GROMACS .gro file of C-alpha atoms in nm:
model
  387
    1MET     CA    1   4.323  -6.438   2.398
    2ALA     CA    2   4.170  -6.780   2.342
    3HIS     CA    3   4.122  -6.688   1.977
    4GLN     CA    4   4.500  -6.675   1.944
    5ARG     CA    5   4.519  -7.028   2.076
    6ALA     CA    6   4.269  -7.150   1.821
    7GLY     CA    7   4.461  -6.969   1.550
    8SER     CA    8   4.762  -7.192   1.611
    9LEU     CA    9   4.550  -7.488   1.498
   10LEU     CA   10   4.511  -7.369   1.139
   11THR     CA   11   4.784  -7.587   0.991
   12PRO     CA   12   4.716  -7.961   0.969
   13PRO     CA   13   4.976  -8.198   1.109
   14THR     CA   14   5.242  -8.380   0.916
   15SER     CA   15   5.312  -8.746   0.964
   16GLU     CA   16   5.560  -8.662   1.239
   17SER     CA   17   5.354  -8.401   1.426
   18GLU     CA   18   5.012  -8.559   1.450
   19GLY     CA   19   4.841  -8.591   1.788
   20GLN     CA   20   5.001  -8.860   1.998
   21GLY     CA   21   4.706  -9.024   2.158
   22ALA     CA   22   4.686  -9.324   2.372
   23PRO     CA   23   4.422  -9.504   2.563
   24SER     CA   24   4.433  -9.637   2.911
   25ALA     CA   25   4.317  -9.943   3.095
   26ILE     CA   26   4.047  -9.999   3.356
   27THR     CA   27   4.221 -10.239   3.583
   28LYS     CA   28   4.155 -10.361   3.930
   29SER     CA   29   4.219 -10.080   4.179
   30THR     CA   30   4.107  -9.945   4.510
   31SER     CA   31   3.770  -9.775   4.553
   32PRO     CA   32   3.788  -9.434   4.382
   33ILE     CA   33   3.531  -9.281   4.616
   34SER     CA   34   3.682  -9.388   4.946
   35SER     CA   35   4.041  -9.334   4.839
   36ALA     CA   36   3.964  -8.992   4.694
   37MET     CA   37   3.874  -8.839   5.028
   38SER     CA   38   4.151  -8.994   5.242
   39GLU     CA   39   4.460  -8.807   5.357
   40ASP     CA   40   4.750  -8.797   5.113
   41GLU     CA   41   5.038  -8.937   5.315
   42GLY     CA   42   5.370  -9.020   5.161
   43SER     CA   43   5.368  -9.386   5.258
   44SER     CA   44   5.014  -9.450   5.135
   45GLU     CA   45   5.092  -9.285   4.803
   46ASP     CA   46   5.391  -9.508   4.750
   47ASN     CA   47   5.181  -9.818   4.821
   48ASP     CA   48   4.910  -9.701   4.580
   49GLN     CA   49   5.168  -9.644   4.308
   50HIS     CA   50   5.319  -9.990   4.357
   51SER     CA   51   4.979 -10.159   4.350
   52THR     CA   52   4.882  -9.967   4.035
   53ALA     CA   53   5.204 -10.061   3.864
   54ASP     CA   54   5.149 -10.431   3.939
   55SER     CA   55   4.786 -10.424   3.820
   56SER     CA   56   4.864 -10.251   3.489
   57THR     CA   57   5.167 -10.458   3.391
   58ALA     CA   58   4.971 -10.694   3.167
   59THR     CA   59   4.800 -10.410   2.984
   60ASP     CA   60   5.129 -10.223   2.938
   61ASP     CA   61   5.277 -10.532   2.773
   62LYS     CA   62   4.991 -10.534   2.523
   63ASP     CA   63   5.036 -10.161   2.452
   64ASP     CA   64   5.407 -10.219   2.386
   65CYS     CA   65   5.314 -10.450   2.097
   66GLU     CA   66   5.115 -10.172   1.927
   67THR     CA   67   5.299  -9.940   1.693
   68ILE     CA   68   5.260  -9.564   1.703
   69GLU     CA   69   5.103  -9.560   1.356
   70ALA     CA   70   4.842  -9.819   1.454
   71PHE     CA   71   4.758  -9.629   1.766
   72LYS     CA   72   4.717  -9.299   1.577
   73GLN     CA   73   4.470  -9.464   1.342
   74ARG     CA   74   4.270  -9.601   1.635
   75LEU     CA   75   4.279  -9.263   1.809
   76THR     CA   76   4.136  -9.091   1.502
   77HIS     CA   77   3.866  -9.354   1.482
   78TRP     CA   78   3.772  -9.300   1.849
   79PHE     CA   79   3.741  -8.925   1.797
   80GLU     CA   80   3.516  -8.982   1.494
   81GLN     CA   81   3.296  -9.220   1.694
   82MET     CA   82   3.264  -8.972   1.983
   83MET     CA   83   3.179  -8.694   1.742
   84PHE     CA   84   2.914  -8.913   1.578
   85VAL     CA   85   2.752  -8.982   1.915
   86SER     CA   86   2.768  -8.608   1.998
   87GLY     CA   87   2.561  -8.521   1.690
   88GLU     CA   88   2.797  -8.511   1.393
   89THR     CA   89   2.616  -8.729   1.140
   90ALA     CA   90   2.844  -8.665   0.840
   91GLU     CA   91   3.199  -8.793   0.812
   92PRO     CA   92   3.437  -8.519   0.933
   93SER     CA   93   3.749  -8.429   0.744
   94ALA     CA   94   4.094  -8.528   0.863
   95GLU     CA   95   4.175  -8.164   0.941
   96THR     CA   96   3.862  -8.127   1.157
   97THR     CA   97   3.940  -8.443   1.351
   98TRP     CA   98   4.300  -8.338   1.402
   99MET     CA   99   4.195  -7.995   1.525
  100ILE     CA  100   3.958  -8.141   1.784
  101GLU     CA  101   4.231  -8.383   1.893
  102GLU     CA  102   4.480  -8.100   1.946
  103ILE     CA  103   4.228  -7.888   2.142
  104VAL     CA  104   4.140  -8.189   2.361
  105ARG     CA  105   4.504  -8.266   2.429
  106GLU     CA  106   4.567  -7.903   2.518
  107GLN     CA  107   4.279  -7.921   2.767
  108VAL     CA  108   4.416  -8.246   2.917
  109VAL     CA  109   4.764  -8.095   2.957
  110GLU     CA  110   4.613  -7.790   3.131
  111MET     CA  111   4.414  -8.014   3.366
  112LEU     CA  112   4.723  -8.214   3.462
  113THR     CA  113   4.927  -7.897   3.510
  114GLN     CA  114   4.669  -7.746   3.746
  115ALA     CA  115   4.625  -8.079   3.925
  116THR     CA  116   4.999  -8.103   3.984
  117THR     CA  117   4.997  -7.749   4.130
  118LEU     CA  118   4.710  -7.834   4.362
  119ALA     CA  119   4.886  -8.152   4.477
  120ASN     CA  120   5.203  -7.960   4.554
  121ARG     CA  121   5.007  -7.715   4.764
  122ARG     CA  122   4.876  -8.006   4.968
  123GLY     CA  123   5.229  -8.137   5.009
  124SER     CA  124   5.155  -8.447   4.802
  125ARG     CA  125   5.385  -8.600   4.546
  126SER     CA  126   5.108  -8.746   4.329
  127ILE     CA  127   4.774  -8.613   4.209
  128SER     CA  128   4.441  -8.750   4.328
  129ILE     CA  129   4.095  -8.750   4.179
  130VAL     CA  130   4.003  -8.460   4.406
  131ASP     CA  131   4.263  -8.245   4.225
  132LEU     CA  132   4.081  -8.312   3.898
  133ILE     CA  133   3.729  -8.269   4.029
  134PHE     CA  134   3.823  -7.942   4.199
  135GLN     CA  135   3.891  -7.786   3.856
  136ILE     CA  136   3.532  -7.851   3.736
  137ARG     CA  137   3.360  -7.773   4.067
  138HIS     CA  138   3.164  -7.484   3.914
  139ASP     CA  139   2.999  -7.714   3.657
  140ARG     CA  140   2.767  -7.891   3.899
  141ALA     CA  141   2.602  -8.104   3.631
  142LYS     CA  142   2.936  -8.240   3.515
  143VAL     CA  143   3.046  -8.305   3.875
  144SER     CA  144   2.723  -8.492   3.939
  145ARG     CA  145   2.773  -8.708   3.629
  146LEU     CA  146   3.128  -8.782   3.742
  147LYS     CA  147   3.003  -8.882   4.088
  148THR     CA  148   2.756  -9.118   3.926
  149PHE     CA  149   3.033  -9.262   3.712
  150LEU     CA  150   3.250  -9.329   4.017
  151SER     CA  151   2.960  -9.474   4.218
  152TRP     CA  152   2.869  -9.726   3.950
  153LYS     CA  153   3.235  -9.814   3.908
  154ASP     CA  154   3.250  -9.905   4.276
  155VAL     CA  155   2.928 -10.103   4.249
  156ARG     CA  156   3.071 -10.311   3.963
  157LYS     CA  157   3.398 -10.359   4.151
  158ASN     CA  158   3.220 -10.484   4.462
  159VAL     CA  159   3.003 -10.723   4.260
  160LYS     CA  160   3.311 -10.858   4.088
  161ASP     CA  161   3.490 -10.905   4.420
  162SER     CA  162   3.182 -11.085   4.552
  163ASP     CA  163   3.184 -11.322   4.256
  164ASP     CA  164   3.555 -11.388   4.296
  165LYS     CA  165   3.510 -11.477   4.665
  166GLY     CA  166   3.227 -11.713   4.580
  167GLY     CA  167   2.943 -11.550   4.770
  168GLY     CA  168   2.863 -11.287   5.023
  169ASP     CA  169   2.676 -10.963   4.983
  170ALA     CA  170   2.974 -10.755   4.882
  171GLY     CA  171   2.768 -10.573   4.622
  172ASP     CA  172   2.628 -10.342   4.891
  173VAL     CA  173   2.790 -10.006   4.839
  174GLY     CA  174   2.724  -9.925   5.202
  175ASP     CA  175   3.027 -10.133   5.293
  176PHE     CA  176   3.248  -9.837   5.199
  177ASP     CA  177   3.216  -9.692   5.548
  178GLU     CA  178   3.312 -10.020   5.710
  179ALA     CA  179   3.618 -10.048   5.492
  180ALA     CA  180   3.719  -9.692   5.581
  181GLY     CA  181   3.763  -9.798   5.942
  182GLY     CA  182   3.567  -9.523   6.116
  183VAL     CA  183   3.381  -9.202   6.050
  184ASN     CA  184   3.527  -8.993   5.774
  185PRO     CA  185   3.338  -8.677   5.681
  186SER     CA  186   3.484  -8.691   5.332
  187ALA     CA  187   3.405  -9.058   5.272
  188PRO     CA  188   3.084  -9.176   5.102
  189GLN     CA  189   2.791  -9.215   5.334
  190LYS     CA  190   2.645  -9.558   5.399
  191ALA     CA  191   2.354  -9.633   5.172
  192SER     CA  192   2.068  -9.871   5.235
  193GLY     CA  193   1.945 -10.134   4.997
  194ASN     CA  194   2.063 -10.097   4.639
  195LYS     CA  195   2.117  -9.724   4.662
  196LYS     CA  196   2.455  -9.597   4.549
  197ALA     CA  197   2.695  -9.442   4.796
  198LYS     CA  198   2.697  -9.064   4.804
  199MET     CA  199   3.033  -8.898   4.745
  200ILE     CA  200   3.102  -8.591   4.958
  201LEU     CA  201   3.388  -8.367   4.840
  202PRO     CA  202   3.614  -8.181   5.086
  203TRP     CA  203   3.491  -7.833   4.983
  204GLU     CA  204   3.124  -7.916   5.030
  205VAL     CA  205   2.939  -7.813   5.344
  206GLN     CA  206   2.850  -8.170   5.436
  207SER     CA  207   3.217  -8.254   5.483
  208PHE     CA  208   3.242  -8.013   5.777
  209TYR     CA  209   3.033  -8.242   5.998
  210ALA     CA  210   3.103  -8.592   6.121
  211GLU     CA  211   2.735  -8.685   6.124
  212GLN     CA  212   2.515  -8.654   5.819
  213VAL     CA  213   2.141  -8.605   5.799
  214PRO     CA  214   1.973  -8.925   5.671
  215GLU     CA  215   1.842  -8.885   5.320
  216ARG     CA  216   1.488  -8.963   5.216
  217ASP     CA  217   1.420  -9.188   4.924
  218ASP     CA  218   1.227  -8.906   4.745
  219GLU     CA  219   1.494  -8.644   4.810
  220GLU     CA  220   1.702  -8.507   4.525
  221ASP     CA  221   1.964  -8.235   4.556
  222GLU     CA  222   2.021  -7.954   4.306
  223GLU     CA  223   2.314  -8.127   4.143
  224GLU     CA  224   2.111  -8.437   4.066
  225GLU     CA  225   1.832  -8.221   3.921
  226GLU     CA  226   2.078  -8.044   3.691
  227GLN     CA  227   2.232  -8.374   3.595
  228ASN     CA  228   1.889  -8.519   3.518
  229GLU     CA  229   1.799  -8.223   3.298
  230ALA     CA  230   2.118  -8.247   3.094
  231THR     CA  231   2.094  -8.626   3.075
  232LEU     CA  232   1.731  -8.620   2.967
  233ALA     CA  233   1.807  -8.362   2.697
  234ARG     CA  234   2.085  -8.580   2.554
  235LEU     CA  235   1.872  -8.891   2.576
  236ALA     CA  236   1.589  -8.716   2.395
  237SER     CA  237   1.829  -8.611   2.119
  238ALA     CA  238   1.968  -8.966   2.092
  239ASP     CA  239   1.618  -9.107   2.081
  240GLU     CA  240   1.523  -8.872   1.800
  241ARG     CA  241   1.831  -8.974   1.599
  242THR     CA  242   1.787  -9.346   1.647
  243ARG     CA  243   1.411  -9.354   1.590
  244ASN     CA  244   1.428  -9.433   1.219
  245MET     CA  245   1.755  -9.628   1.220
  246THR     CA  246   1.783  -9.972   1.072
  247LYS     CA  247   1.927 -10.264   1.264
  248ASP     CA  248   2.276 -10.223   1.114
  249GLU     CA  249   2.273  -9.847   1.175
  250TYR     CA  250   2.173  -9.895   1.537
  251VAL     CA  251   2.448 -10.157   1.588
  252TYR     CA  252   2.700  -9.901   1.461
  253TRP     CA  253   2.547  -9.637   1.688
  254SER     CA  254   2.581  -9.867   1.991
  255ASP     CA  255   2.940  -9.943   1.901
  256CYS     CA  256   3.021  -9.573   1.880
  257ARG     CA  257   2.866  -9.508   2.219
  258GLN     CA  258   3.114  -9.754   2.371
  259ALA     CA  259   3.418  -9.567   2.241
  260SER     CA  260   3.657  -9.494   2.525
  261PHE     CA  261   4.011  -9.370   2.570
  262THR     CA  262   4.065  -9.562   2.891
  263PHE     CA  263   3.918  -9.911   2.841
  264ARG     CA  264   4.203 -10.167   2.839
  265LYS     CA  265   4.445  -9.910   2.703
  266ASN     CA  266   4.692  -9.774   2.953
  267LYS     CA  267   5.041  -9.692   2.843
  268ARG     CA  268   4.966  -9.508   2.519
  269PHE     CA  269   4.703  -9.289   2.680
  270ARG     CA  270   4.938  -9.189   2.959
  271GLU     CA  271   5.201  -9.093   2.702
  272TRP     CA  272   4.951  -8.893   2.500
  273ALA     CA  273   4.816  -8.713   2.808
  274GLY     CA  274   5.162  -8.615   2.930
  275PHE     CA  275   5.226  -8.851   3.222
  276GLY     CA  276   5.600  -8.880   3.265
  277THR     CA  277   5.665  -8.527   3.134
  278ILE     CA  278   5.404  -8.305   3.298
  279VAL     CA  279   5.338  -8.540   3.592
  280ASP     CA  280   5.641  -8.716   3.734
  281SER     CA  281   5.456  -8.967   3.949
  282LYS     CA  282   5.277  -9.266   3.798
  283PRO     CA  283   4.896  -9.216   3.817
  284ASN     CA  284   4.665  -9.472   3.967
  285ASP     CA  285   4.386  -9.623   3.765
  286ASP     CA  286   4.114  -9.402   3.915
  287VAL     CA  287   4.290  -9.082   3.804
  288VAL     CA  288   4.328  -9.221   3.450
  289ASP     CA  289   3.962  -9.328   3.438
  290ILE     CA  290   3.842  -8.983   3.550
  291LEU     CA  291   4.072  -8.819   3.295
  292GLY     CA  292   3.921  -9.039   3.027
  293PHE     CA  293   3.570  -8.946   3.138
  294LEU     CA  294   3.652  -8.574   3.127
  295THR     CA  295   3.818  -8.616   2.787
  296PHE     CA  296   3.499  -8.759   2.644
  297GLU     CA  297   3.302  -8.470   2.796
  298ILE     CA  298   3.537  -8.225   2.625
  299VAL     CA  299   3.489  -8.391   2.287
  300GLN     CA  300   3.116  -8.393   2.330
  301THR     CA  301   3.093  -8.031   2.440
  302LEU     CA  302   3.323  -7.909   2.163
  303THR     CA  303   3.133  -8.100   1.898
  304GLU     CA  304   2.795  -7.974   2.019
  305GLU     CA  305   2.919  -7.614   2.016
  306ALA     CA  306   3.064  -7.654   1.666
  307LEU     CA  307   2.729  -7.790   1.546
  308LYS     CA  308   2.556  -7.483   1.691
  309VAL     CA  309   2.793  -7.258   1.497
  310LYS     CA  310   2.731  -7.455   1.180
  311ALA     CA  311   2.353  -7.442   1.228
  312ALA     CA  312   2.364  -7.063   1.268
  313GLU     CA  313   2.579  -7.035   0.957
  314ASP     CA  314   2.344  -7.251   0.753
  315LEU     CA  315   2.046  -7.046   0.867
  316ALA     CA  316   2.222  -6.723   0.766
  317ASN     CA  317   2.310  -6.866   0.424
  318LYS     CA  318   1.953  -6.978   0.376
  319LYS     CA  319   1.821  -6.629   0.449
  320ALA     CA  320   2.082  -6.474   0.221
  321ASN     CA  321   1.978  -6.705  -0.066
  322GLY     CA  322   1.615  -6.612  -0.031
  323GLY     CA  323   1.512  -6.926   0.151
  324ARG     CA  324   1.653  -7.162  -0.110
  325GLY     CA  325   1.935  -7.286   0.117
  326ASP     CA  326   2.278  -7.401   0.021
  327GLN     CA  327   2.261  -7.540  -0.330
  328ASP     CA  328   2.563  -7.766  -0.280
  329THR     CA  329   2.404  -7.916   0.027
  330MET     CA  330   2.068  -7.965  -0.143
  331LYS     CA  331   2.231  -8.172  -0.418
  332LYS     CA  332   2.358  -8.420  -0.159
  333ARG     CA  333   2.013  -8.537  -0.056
  334LYS     CA  334   1.980  -8.912  -0.079
  335ARG     CA  335   1.692  -8.997   0.147
  336GLU     CA  336   1.332  -8.949   0.037
  337GLY     CA  337   1.036  -8.866   0.253
  338CYS     CA  338   1.201  -8.612   0.486
  339ASN     CA  339   0.988  -8.334   0.628
  340LEU     CA  340   1.001  -7.976   0.510
  341PHE     CA  341   1.198  -7.840   0.805
  342GLU     CA  342   1.479  -8.089   0.844
  343MET     CA  343   1.726  -8.220   0.591
  344PRO     CA  344   1.814  -8.590   0.594
  345GLU     CA  345   2.131  -8.692   0.772
  346GLU     CA  346   2.302  -8.788   0.446
  347GLY     CA  347   2.239  -8.446   0.306
  348ARG     CA  348   2.410  -8.251   0.581
  349ALA     CA  349   2.760  -8.117   0.521
  350PRO     CA  350   3.019  -8.211   0.784
  351VAL     CA  351   3.153  -7.971   1.044
  352GLN     CA  352   3.440  -7.769   0.911
  353PRO     CA  353   3.752  -7.645   1.095
  354ARG     CA  354   3.616  -7.292   1.103
  355HIS     CA  355   3.314  -7.417   1.300
  356VAL     CA  356   3.544  -7.585   1.552
  357ARG     CA  357   3.756  -7.271   1.588
  358GLU     CA  358   3.454  -7.051   1.648
  359GLY     CA  359   3.303  -7.299   1.889
  360PHE     CA  360   3.626  -7.314   2.085
  361ARG     CA  361   3.639  -6.935   2.093
  362ARG     CA  362   3.288  -6.919   2.237
  363LEU     CA  363   3.370  -7.175   2.503
  364GLN     CA  364   3.675  -6.971   2.604
  365ALA     CA  365   3.471  -6.653   2.653
  366VAL     CA  366   3.448  -6.533   3.013
  367PRO     CA  367   3.092  -6.555   3.148
  368ASN     CA  368   2.915  -6.230   3.218
  369ARG     CA  369   2.891  -6.305   3.591
  370TYR     CA  370   3.271  -6.292   3.614
  371LYS     CA  371   3.333  -5.988   3.395
  372PHE     CA  372   3.267  -5.729   3.667
  373MET     CA  373   3.566  -5.871   3.860
  374ARG     CA  374   3.798  -5.826   3.561
  375GLN     CA  375   3.807  -5.449   3.543
  376GLY     CA  376   4.134  -5.333   3.389
  377PHE     CA  377   4.212  -5.669   3.226
  378ALA     CA  378   4.071  -5.580   2.883
  379GLY     CA  379   4.300  -5.687   2.601
  380MET     CA  380   4.520  -5.903   2.823
  381ARG     CA  381   4.585  -6.266   2.746
  382THR     CA  382   4.365  -6.479   2.968
  383PRO     CA  383   4.454  -6.831   3.087
  384LEU     CA  384   4.308  -7.131   2.916
  385ARG     CA  385   3.955  -7.210   3.032
  386LEU     CA  386   3.863  -7.573   3.079
  387ILE     CA  387   3.571  -7.686   2.864
   0.00000   0.00000   0.00000
């Protein structure tokens, strides 16, 4: 079971067995939306791989100058920053950070393995962004956030191309259809004004038809509504945390929000993720960017679940102590003027490895809506579930 997987993470790493992480680079590449839905032909894949190799040569040279030890230190710092943004206010221990890193890397390896299998079924030698999105298709809110990420990436790319050419209205995302050279049911639909292009995936009903119903300005689909709910909840939590911050604290908060595995870091991230061992072909920049986006989502989800476990444990300890709470935690209070129902951030104990293990176990549990289809599989080892 998934609990057995988490049990293998009990022992902290030695200097030779720590997580081998590496960031990637956002370099100039083809449109991720339009190229995602095109046919995977052998000749086009070779051309994409050659263009990706040329565009990432400069970044790879910079990564070659970085030692493994320096990269490991930066990787640990990135994980701590992402955990801080996700709600972990205290400084986590080295064992906790290492455990989250190992779980995240296991998830990335599983995603690449499944993506390679899907690409082989399509007769393709390299994976595409559709192979990655297909694995999270049931999480509509996450898919919607990923679509928004890709749409804004194309907008920035078009604006940059327009500036390089010295004029022209290349910032209109509706030009995607014109660049596609015809009607493509899987390509993004032409948008008017400053509206972002809409990405239609091959397994969606809209992709079955060559003509699409024009959208109204006040129309929102279910995916966008779910995305807005999750986004508003996170924004409300971030607003509550930053409300009483000083200028220096908010500068640090903003710096942590910009932490990324894939910004101007290419070679080391590919090595850490398993490119070259799990995936033989060299990935294009869009695949690496999406993988970095999903990696951040995994860190955020795992941290939030671990915080829920810790909150439940603190509440149980408080009830067991007759409402007095954890005495060790109470002694750590440094801030004055806090309300009666919330401890100051400095007084909170950090997330422990046991909280991460329990949170990971909960995330690996099979949802109730799928249990009726698993009759006779009780006690059997289940495959790894993607967070």
